[in-house]
Amino acid sequence: MGRLKEHKRLHSGVKPYLCNMCGKAFATKEGLLGHERTHTGEKPYTCAVCNRGFATSSNFRTHMRHHTEGKRFPCNVCRMSFFTKSGLERHERLHTGLKPFECDICSVAFYTKREVIRHKLFHLGNKRFSCDKCSKSYYERQHLVIHQRTHTGERPYSCNWCKKSFFERSKLKRHMHTHKL
């Protein structure tokens, strides 16, 4: 199929590519392939600067701007800055209280689409990702990956200042505040 024809499909709402694992539909084959990597954990795009991996080339390109362009989108309320316009828009919802994403099961509203998706997993009660070392299971693969590090001892996130290492990126970010960075 030609690129123009596939691009036009993005605007038509037609989504002929279905994920075999969860049934989610996509307008492009590339969209489906990137999504399927969320199930497999494959991250073929790796940042040469910080070694972080990405499932899709678009997420990788957005990330690379963090290293090259800086934060170009400032919030007019609190002066925090963001790398992307969508990041700023997501942040601004915290100030306005706007929660445009609603659960179609219980009508609870959320700031982001990702929060709704995560919330709906609780309704389904389907913890598909199980640890092969113990009885714990998780709704999201990434949570299982983090848990498995408690068995392996892997701590992939290290502080450049004091060399302390962490299981999760969020714990490293919190730690960085102790250095006043």
Short mmCIF file of N, CA and C in Angstrom, two decimals, residues 125-148:
data_model
loop_
_atom_site.label_atom_id
_atom_site.label_comp_id
_atom_site.label_asym_id
_atom_site.label_seq_id
_atom_site.Cartn_x
_atom_site.Cartn_y
_atom_site.Cartn_z
N GLY A 125 -9.70 -7.24 35.88
CA GLY A 125 -9.17 -8.18 36.86
C GLY A 125 -8.19 -9.17 36.27
N ASN A 126 -7.61 -8.81 35.15
CA ASN A 126 -6.75 -9.74 34.43
C ASN A 126 -5.28 -9.37 34.62
N LYS A 127 -4.65 -9.99 35.60
CA LYS A 127 -3.22 -9.77 35.82
C LYS A 127 -2.47 -10.77 34.94
N ARG A 128 -2.19 -10.36 33.71
CA ARG A 128 -1.64 -11.27 32.71
C ARG A 128 -0.14 -11.54 32.87
N PHE A 129 0.55 -10.71 33.63
CA PHE A 129 2.00 -10.82 33.69
C PHE A 129 2.42 -11.40 35.04
N SER A 130 2.86 -12.66 35.03
CA SER A 130 3.19 -13.38 36.26
C SER A 130 4.68 -13.63 36.38
N CYS A 131 5.16 -13.53 37.61
CA CYS A 131 6.56 -13.78 37.90
C CYS A 131 6.80 -15.29 37.93
N ASP A 132 7.85 -15.75 37.26
CA ASP A 132 8.14 -17.18 37.25
C ASP A 132 8.95 -17.63 38.48
N LYS A 133 9.30 -16.67 39.34
CA LYS A 133 10.07 -16.99 40.55
C LYS A 133 9.20 -17.03 41.81
N CYS A 134 8.07 -16.33 41.78
CA CYS A 134 7.18 -16.31 42.94
C CYS A 134 5.74 -16.18 42.46
N SER A 135 4.81 -15.98 43.35
CA SER A 135 3.39 -15.99 42.98
C SER A 135 2.84 -14.63 42.56
N LYS A 136 3.67 -13.60 42.50
CA LYS A 136 3.14 -12.26 42.18
C LYS A 136 2.79 -12.14 40.70
N SER A 137 1.70 -11.38 40.44
CA SER A 137 1.32 -11.10 39.06
C SER A 137 0.88 -9.64 38.95
N TYR A 138 0.94 -9.13 37.71
CA TYR A 138 0.74 -7.69 37.49
C TYR A 138 -0.14 -7.43 36.27
N TYR A 139 -0.77 -6.25 36.28
CA TYR A 139 -1.60 -5.82 35.16
C TYR A 139 -0.74 -5.38 33.98
N GLU A 140 0.43 -4.83 34.27
CA GLU A 140 1.29 -4.29 33.22
C GLU A 140 2.64 -5.00 33.21
N ARG A 141 3.15 -5.24 32.01
CA ARG A 141 4.42 -5.93 31.85
C ARG A 141 5.56 -5.17 32.54
N GLN A 142 5.54 -3.84 32.44
CA GLN A 142 6.61 -3.05 33.02
C GLN A 142 6.69 -3.23 34.54
N HIS A 143 5.55 -3.39 35.19
CA HIS A 143 5.56 -3.63 36.63
C HIS A 143 6.19 -4.98 36.97
N LEU A 144 5.94 -5.98 36.11
CA LEU A 144 6.58 -7.28 36.30
C LEU A 144 8.09 -7.16 36.13
N VAL A 145 8.53 -6.43 35.10
CA VAL A 145 9.96 -6.24 34.85
C VAL A 145 10.63 -5.63 36.08
N ILE A 146 10.00 -4.61 36.65
CA ILE A 146 10.55 -3.96 37.85
C ILE A 146 10.59 -4.95 39.01
N HIS A 147 9.51 -5.71 39.20
CA HIS A 147 9.46 -6.70 40.28
C HIS A 147 10.57 -7.74 40.12
N GLN A 148 10.78 -8.22 38.90
CA GLN A 148 11.77 -9.27 38.67
C GLN A 148 13.17 -8.83 39.09
#
